[in-house]
Amino acid sequence: MKSLHDLHRPLGATGLQVSPLGLGTVKLGRDQGVKYPQGFSIPDDFTARQLLGLARELGINLIDTAPAYGRSEERLGPLLRGQRDDWVIVSKVGEEFELGESRFDFSPAHARRSLERSLRHLETDRIDLLLVHSNGDDLAILRDSGVYETLAEFKREGKIRAFGLSGKTVEGGLLALEHGDCAMVTYNLAARGERPVLDYAAAHGKGLLVKKALASGHACLGTGIDPVRASFELIFAHPGVTSAIVGTIDPLHLAHNVAVAAETLRSPG
Ligand SMILES: NC(=O)c1ccc[n+]([C@@H]2O[C@H](COP(=O)([O-])OP(=O)(O)OC[C@H]3O[C@@H](n4cnc5c(N)ncnc54)[C@H](OP(=O)(O)O)[C@@H]3O)[C@@H](O)[C@H]2O)c1
């Protein structure tokens, strides 16, 4: 079975070592207000535990969650019990999802409450990477809200290992990398506009996570050459990419994605 165990790489200068594929967990916690091409049912605990076990077996050690992903954090705490040191956990602050609607709060006080709740839900004393969950106003959030300085404080307090921005703009991604450890950007076959952030990450040795690597599944609707392979060839060809976070609740998709990522990284181009 192809695995990613020997392909772990540094997340910028954070000291964290992560697999080139991470597991996105929106679908473990939330089925409202999502933009996937097909409907789905949130997996039960047995199925979710099997999926996480398979991910670990295949060499994935990076997992991405957020308070805005419904019950994702709350479920991951018990599901990952006893395995804390096997995972690099990414979570976020700033977005809340309640009664089917997103609401944003980038105040330092909210960030602190949110972090304490994430630690409680995830049953841990540290989050490895905490990202600002942007609503798109990246520059205003970073410059005016005080949230980024608060994340830097959390890092000094030892509550998080690293921080950054999950943003939507090039300017935001660049500023986030200048003053932080990592940016999470959209980069896929249909959306390459944030590429300058990847270039900056490569030039300055920063962490860079790709979200929506498969365009939230829309890349997989076409026929012809394997869209996963085409997507990963694009993404992993860029030296700035640390890891692509792919959301799946299908074990066959997970195994296929790992196999294709391993092949792409072992024989690039
Ligand atoms: N603002 C933010 O911070 C933000 C925004 C978006 C996403 N994210 C993070 O990034 C993660 C990934 O983003 P995403 O879920 O929007 O998009 P994605 O990873 O591009 O796509 C996920 C979709 O692709 C499908 N898929 C995965 N592998 C497949 C395969 N081999 N063949 C066919 N379909 C496949 C999945 O369905 P199956 O379950 O059926 O495999 C799922 O519906 C999220 O879970 C989240 O952790 C963060």
Short mmCIF file of C-alpha atoms and ligand atoms in Angstrom, two decimals:
data_model
loop_
_atom_site.label_atom_id
_atom_site.label_comp_id
_atom_site.label_asym_id
_atom_site.label_seq_id
_atom_site.Cartn_x
_atom_site.Cartn_y
_atom_site.Cartn_z
CA MET A 1 0.00 0.00 0.00
CA LYS A 2 1.41 3.41 -0.95
CA SER A 3 1.87 5.67 2.05
CA LEU A 4 3.17 9.08 3.00
CA HIS A 5 5.20 8.02 6.06
CA ASP A 6 8.56 8.87 4.50
CA LEU A 7 7.35 12.03 2.79
CA HIS A 8 6.75 14.20 5.85
CA ARG A 9 8.25 17.68 5.55
CA PRO A 10 8.84 20.74 7.72
CA LEU A 11 6.00 23.23 8.09
CA GLY A 12 8.14 26.28 7.42
CA ALA A 13 10.32 27.11 10.41
CA THR A 14 7.77 25.97 13.03
CA GLY A 15 9.63 22.77 13.93
CA LEU A 16 6.49 20.77 13.02
CA GLN A 17 6.84 17.90 10.54
CA VAL A 18 3.72 17.23 8.49
CA SER A 19 2.49 14.89 5.80
CA PRO A 20 2.08 16.41 2.33
CA LEU A 21 -1.63 15.56 2.49
CA GLY A 22 -3.75 16.64 5.42
CA LEU A 23 -7.28 15.54 6.30
CA GLY A 24 -9.98 18.22 6.17
CA THR A 25 -12.83 17.60 8.61
CA VAL A 26 -15.71 19.85 7.58
CA LYS A 27 -17.70 16.73 6.62
CA LEU A 28 -17.20 15.19 10.08
CA GLY A 29 -19.09 18.04 11.68
CA ARG A 30 -21.29 20.01 9.37
CA ASP A 31 -23.69 19.39 6.51
CA GLN A 32 -25.34 22.80 6.26
CA GLY A 33 -24.03 25.78 4.27
CA VAL A 34 -21.47 23.68 2.38
CA LYS A 35 -20.67 23.83 -1.33
CA TYR A 36 -19.94 20.23 -2.20
CA PRO A 37 -21.36 18.89 -5.48
CA GLN A 38 -23.17 15.96 -3.79
CA GLY A 39 -25.17 15.72 -0.60
CA PHE A 40 -23.73 13.52 2.15
CA SER A 41 -24.43 12.16 5.62
CA ILE A 42 -22.10 13.02 8.48
CA PRO A 43 -20.34 9.74 9.39
CA ASP A 44 -21.11 8.13 12.75
CA ASP A 45 -18.37 7.60 15.34
CA PHE A 46 -17.50 4.08 14.18
CA THR A 47 -17.07 5.19 10.57
CA ALA A 48 -15.21 8.36 11.52
CA ARG A 49 -12.82 6.35 13.74
CA GLN A 50 -12.14 3.95 10.85
CA LEU A 51 -11.42 6.87 8.53
CA LEU A 52 -9.01 8.48 10.99
CA GLY A 53 -7.32 5.12 11.57
CA LEU A 54 -6.88 4.65 7.83
CA ALA A 55 -5.49 8.17 7.44
CA ARG A 56 -2.92 7.47 10.16
CA GLU A 57 -2.01 4.11 8.64
CA LEU A 58 -1.47 5.81 5.28
CA GLY A 59 0.96 8.28 6.85
CA ILE A 60 -1.28 11.32 7.29
CA ASN A 61 -0.45 13.18 10.52
CA LEU A 62 -2.04 16.55 9.70
CA ILE A 63 -5.67 17.25 10.51
CA ASP A 64 -7.57 20.46 9.88
CA THR A 65 -10.60 21.55 11.90
CA ALA A 66 -12.31 24.74 13.05
CA PRO A 67 -15.01 25.92 15.44
CA ALA A 68 -17.02 26.82 12.33
CA TYR A 69 -17.11 23.17 11.18
CA GLY A 70 -20.13 22.30 13.26
CA ARG A 71 -19.29 19.47 15.68
CA SER A 72 -15.90 18.68 14.09
CA GLU A 73 -13.71 19.77 17.03
CA GLU A 74 -16.07 18.27 19.62
CA ARG A 75 -15.98 14.94 17.85
CA LEU A 76 -12.23 14.91 17.22
CA GLY A 77 -11.43 15.21 20.95
CA PRO A 78 -12.84 11.76 21.83
CA LEU A 79 -12.03 10.25 18.43
CA LEU A 80 -8.32 11.08 18.76
CA ARG A 81 -8.09 10.26 22.47
CA GLY A 82 -4.77 8.56 23.25
CA GLN A 83 -3.25 9.66 19.92
CA ARG A 84 -2.49 13.30 20.59
CA ASP A 85 1.22 13.07 19.82
CA ASP A 86 0.53 11.30 16.52
CA TRP A 87 -1.25 14.32 15.04
CA VAL A 88 -0.46 17.88 14.07
CA ILE A 89 -3.74 19.68 14.75
CA VAL A 90 -4.74 22.80 12.84
CA SER A 91 -7.68 24.84 14.07
CA LYS A 92 -8.96 28.36 13.60
CA VAL A 93 -10.47 31.42 15.26
CA GLY A 94 -12.79 34.14 14.01
CA GLU A 95 -15.67 32.30 12.35
CA GLU A 96 -18.63 30.84 14.21
CA PHE A 97 -21.35 28.82 12.49
CA GLU A 98 -24.68 28.90 14.33
CA LEU A 99 -28.20 28.05 13.18
CA GLY A 100 -27.00 27.63 9.61
CA GLU A 101 -25.24 31.00 9.41
CA SER A 102 -21.65 32.19 9.68
CA ARG A 103 -20.79 35.06 11.99
CA PHE A 104 -17.34 36.57 12.41
CA ASP A 105 -15.59 37.99 15.47
CA PHE A 106 -11.92 38.87 15.24
CA SER A 107 -11.62 40.57 18.62
CA PRO A 108 -8.77 39.46 20.91
CA ALA A 109 -11.30 38.56 23.66
CA HIS A 110 -13.21 36.27 21.32
CA ALA A 111 -9.97 34.70 20.05
CA ARG A 112 -9.02 33.78 23.63
CA ARG A 113 -12.46 32.32 24.41
CA SER A 114 -12.41 30.44 21.12
CA LEU A 115 -8.94 28.98 21.76
CA GLU A 116 -9.92 27.84 25.26
CA ARG A 117 -13.03 26.15 23.83
CA SER A 118 -10.98 24.46 21.07
CA LEU A 119 -8.52 23.13 23.66
CA ARG A 120 -11.43 21.78 25.71
CA HIS A 121 -13.21 20.22 22.73
CA LEU A 122 -10.03 18.71 21.35
CA GLU A 123 -9.05 17.46 24.84
CA THR A 124 -5.55 18.88 24.56
CA ASP A 125 -3.26 21.50 26.11
CA ARG A 126 -1.99 22.86 22.78
CA ILE A 127 -3.06 23.52 19.22
CA ASP A 128 -0.17 23.02 16.80
CA LEU A 129 -1.25 25.63 14.27
CA LEU A 130 -3.98 28.21 14.84
CA LEU A 131 -5.23 30.17 11.84
CA VAL A 132 -7.42 33.23 11.59
CA HIS A 133 -10.55 32.06 9.76
CA SER A 134 -10.99 35.03 7.45
CA ASN A 135 -14.25 36.32 5.99
CA GLY A 136 -12.28 37.79 3.08
CA ASP A 137 -11.36 41.15 4.62
CA ASP A 138 -7.86 39.81 5.18
CA LEU A 139 -5.94 43.08 5.34
CA ALA A 140 -8.38 44.84 7.66
CA ILE A 141 -8.47 41.81 9.97
CA LEU A 142 -4.69 41.55 10.15
CA ARG A 143 -4.07 45.28 10.55
CA ASP A 144 -6.97 46.52 12.66
CA SER A 145 -8.60 43.77 14.77
CA GLY A 146 -5.69 42.81 17.04
CA VAL A 147 -6.32 39.11 16.38
CA TYR A 148 -2.90 38.43 14.83
CA GLU A 149 -1.08 39.99 17.79
CA THR A 150 -3.27 37.85 20.07
CA LEU A 151 -2.24 34.70 18.21
CA ALA A 152 1.41 35.73 18.64
CA GLU A 153 0.70 36.01 22.38
CA PHE A 154 -0.83 32.51 22.45
CA LYS A 155 2.38 31.26 20.88
CA ARG A 156 4.51 32.96 23.54
CA GLU A 157 2.23 31.44 26.20
CA GLY A 158 2.85 27.96 24.72
CA LYS A 159 -0.85 27.37 23.96
CA ILE A 160 -0.14 27.08 20.24
CA ARG A 161 3.03 26.14 18.37
CA ALA A 162 2.46 28.33 15.32
CA PHE A 163 -0.06 30.73 13.80
CA GLY A 164 -1.22 32.15 10.51
CA LEU A 165 -4.15 33.06 8.29
CA SER A 166 -6.62 31.07 6.26
CA GLY A 167 -7.32 33.90 3.87
CA LYS A 168 -8.84 34.80 0.56
CA THR A 169 -6.53 37.47 -0.89
CA VAL A 170 -2.94 37.69 -2.09
CA GLU A 171 -2.28 40.82 -0.02
CA GLY A 172 -3.61 39.09 3.10
CA GLY A 173 -1.60 35.94 2.50
CA LEU A 174 1.61 37.92 2.03
CA LEU A 175 1.10 40.03 5.17
CA ALA A 176 0.16 36.92 7.14
CA LEU A 177 3.41 35.22 6.13
CA GLU A 178 5.48 38.32 6.84
CA HIS A 179 4.29 38.43 10.46
CA GLY A 180 3.34 34.80 11.07
CA ASP A 181 4.26 31.18 10.39
CA CYS A 182 1.81 29.89 7.81
CA ALA A 183 -0.87 30.78 5.27
CA MET A 184 -3.70 28.59 4.07
CA VAL A 185 -4.70 29.48 0.51
CA THR A 186 -7.03 28.26 -2.20
CA TYR A 187 -5.00 26.80 -5.07
CA ASN A 188 -6.37 24.35 -7.61
CA LEU A 189 -6.77 23.79 -11.35
CA ALA A 190 -9.57 26.36 -11.52
CA ALA A 191 -8.23 28.94 -9.02
CA ARG A 192 -4.58 29.97 -9.18
CA GLY A 193 -4.89 33.64 -8.21
CA GLU A 194 -3.19 33.22 -4.82
CA ARG A 195 -0.01 31.80 -6.37
CA PRO A 196 2.10 34.82 -5.30
CA VAL A 197 1.55 33.66 -1.69
CA LEU A 198 3.04 30.27 -2.62
CA ASP A 199 5.99 32.06 -4.24
CA TYR A 200 6.56 34.10 -1.05
CA ALA A 201 6.37 30.98 1.14
CA ALA A 202 9.00 29.26 -1.04
CA ALA A 203 11.31 32.28 -0.99
CA HIS A 204 11.05 32.84 2.77
CA GLY A 205 10.77 29.29 4.12
CA LYS A 206 7.24 29.75 5.51
CA GLY A 207 4.51 27.15 5.97
CA LEU A 208 1.88 26.94 3.22
CA LEU A 209 -1.27 24.84 3.30
CA VAL A 210 -3.55 24.50 0.28
CA LYS A 211 -7.31 24.33 0.90
CA LYS A 212 -9.88 23.29 -1.73
CA ALA A 213 -7.16 21.38 -3.61
CA LEU A 214 -9.93 19.55 -5.52
CA ALA A 215 -12.10 22.69 -5.81
CA SER A 216 -14.32 21.27 -3.03
CA GLY A 217 -14.89 18.16 -5.18
CA HIS A 218 -15.94 20.06 -8.33
CA ALA A 219 -12.59 19.12 -9.93
CA CYS A 220 -13.67 15.46 -9.70
CA LEU A 221 -16.84 15.86 -11.76
CA GLY A 222 -15.10 15.86 -15.15
CA THR A 223 -14.17 12.82 -17.17
CA GLY A 224 -10.86 12.04 -18.84
CA ILE A 225 -7.55 12.04 -16.99
CA ASP A 226 -7.66 11.49 -13.24
CA PRO A 227 -8.54 14.92 -11.82
CA VAL A 228 -6.84 14.07 -8.52
CA ARG A 229 -3.56 13.41 -10.36
CA ALA A 230 -3.89 16.58 -12.44
CA SER A 231 -4.65 18.61 -9.29
CA PHE A 232 -1.77 17.18 -7.27
CA GLU A 233 0.67 17.59 -10.16
CA LEU A 234 -0.16 21.28 -10.21
CA ILE A 235 0.00 21.71 -6.44
CA PHE A 236 3.09 19.69 -5.60
CA ALA A 237 5.06 21.14 -8.52
CA HIS A 238 5.23 24.37 -6.52
CA PRO A 239 8.11 24.36 -4.01
CA GLY A 240 6.18 26.67 -1.68
CA VAL A 241 3.50 24.09 -0.87
CA THR A 242 3.96 22.27 2.42
CA SER A 243 0.73 20.31 2.35
CA ALA A 244 -2.67 20.06 0.69
CA ILE A 245 -5.65 19.67 3.02
CA VAL A 246 -8.20 17.44 1.29
CA GLY A 247 -11.60 16.82 2.81
CA THR A 248 -12.98 13.32 2.33
CA ILE A 249 -15.15 10.91 4.26
CA ASP A 250 -14.74 8.13 1.68
CA PRO A 251 -11.97 5.62 2.53
CA LEU A 252 -11.49 4.71 -1.13
CA HIS A 253 -11.02 8.36 -2.04
CA LEU A 254 -8.62 8.78 0.86
CA ALA A 255 -6.49 5.81 -0.22
CA HIS A 256 -6.53 6.97 -3.84
CA ASN A 257 -5.52 10.51 -2.87
CA VAL A 258 -2.63 9.21 -0.76
CA ALA A 259 -1.43 6.90 -3.56
CA VAL A 260 -1.54 9.70 -6.13
CA ALA A 261 0.19 12.19 -3.81
CA ALA A 262 2.94 9.65 -3.06
CA GLU A 263 3.47 8.93 -6.77
CA THR A 264 3.44 12.62 -7.69
CA LEU A 265 5.98 13.49 -5.00
CA ARG A 266 8.26 10.51 -5.74
CA SER A 267 8.37 11.09 -9.50
CA PRO A 268 7.65 14.76 -10.12
CA GLY A 269 7.06 16.02 -13.64
N1 LIG B 1 -11.72 29.07 5.05
C1 LIG B 1 -11.08 27.96 5.38
O1 LIG B 1 -10.25 27.94 6.27
C2 LIG B 1 -11.38 26.71 4.62
C3 LIG B 1 -12.27 26.76 3.56
C4 LIG B 1 -12.49 25.59 2.87
C5 LIG B 1 -11.85 24.45 3.25
N2 LIG B 1 -10.99 24.42 4.30
C6 LIG B 1 -10.31 23.17 4.74
O2 LIG B 1 -9.85 22.47 3.62
C7 LIG B 1 -10.48 21.20 3.57
C8 LIG B 1 -10.72 20.82 2.15
O3 LIG B 1 -11.56 21.74 1.51
P1 LIG B 1 -12.91 21.28 0.86
O4 LIG B 1 -13.47 20.14 1.65
O5 LIG B 1 -13.75 22.50 0.65
O6 LIG B 1 -12.46 20.84 -0.59
P2 LIG B 1 -11.61 19.69 -1.29
O7 LIG B 1 -10.69 19.00 -0.38
O8 LIG B 1 -11.07 20.32 -2.53
O9 LIG B 1 -12.77 18.69 -1.78
C9 LIG B 1 -13.45 17.88 -0.90
C10 LIG B 1 -14.52 17.17 -1.71
O10 LIG B 1 -13.87 16.37 -2.71
C11 LIG B 1 -14.36 15.05 -2.66
N3 LIG B 1 -13.22 14.15 -2.92
C12 LIG B 1 -12.08 14.01 -2.20
N4 LIG B 1 -11.28 13.08 -2.76
C13 LIG B 1 -11.94 12.62 -3.85
C14 LIG B 1 -11.64 11.63 -4.83
N5 LIG B 1 -10.49 10.94 -4.80
N6 LIG B 1 -12.54 11.40 -5.81
C15 LIG B 1 -13.71 12.09 -5.86
N7 LIG B 1 -14.07 13.05 -4.95
C16 LIG B 1 -13.17 13.30 -3.96
C17 LIG B 1 -14.91 14.85 -1.27
O11 LIG B 1 -16.00 13.95 -1.31
P3 LIG B 1 -15.91 12.52 -0.55
O12 LIG B 1 -16.10 12.83 0.91
O13 LIG B 1 -17.03 11.75 -1.17
O14 LIG B 1 -14.54 11.95 -0.85
C18 LIG B 1 -15.36 16.25 -0.88
O15 LIG B 1 -16.72 16.46 -1.18
C19 LIG B 1 -11.76 21.34 4.40
O16 LIG B 1 -12.23 20.10 4.91
C20 LIG B 1 -11.26 22.25 5.48
O17 LIG B 1 -10.54 21.48 6.44
C21 LIG B 1 -10.73 25.55 4.99
#
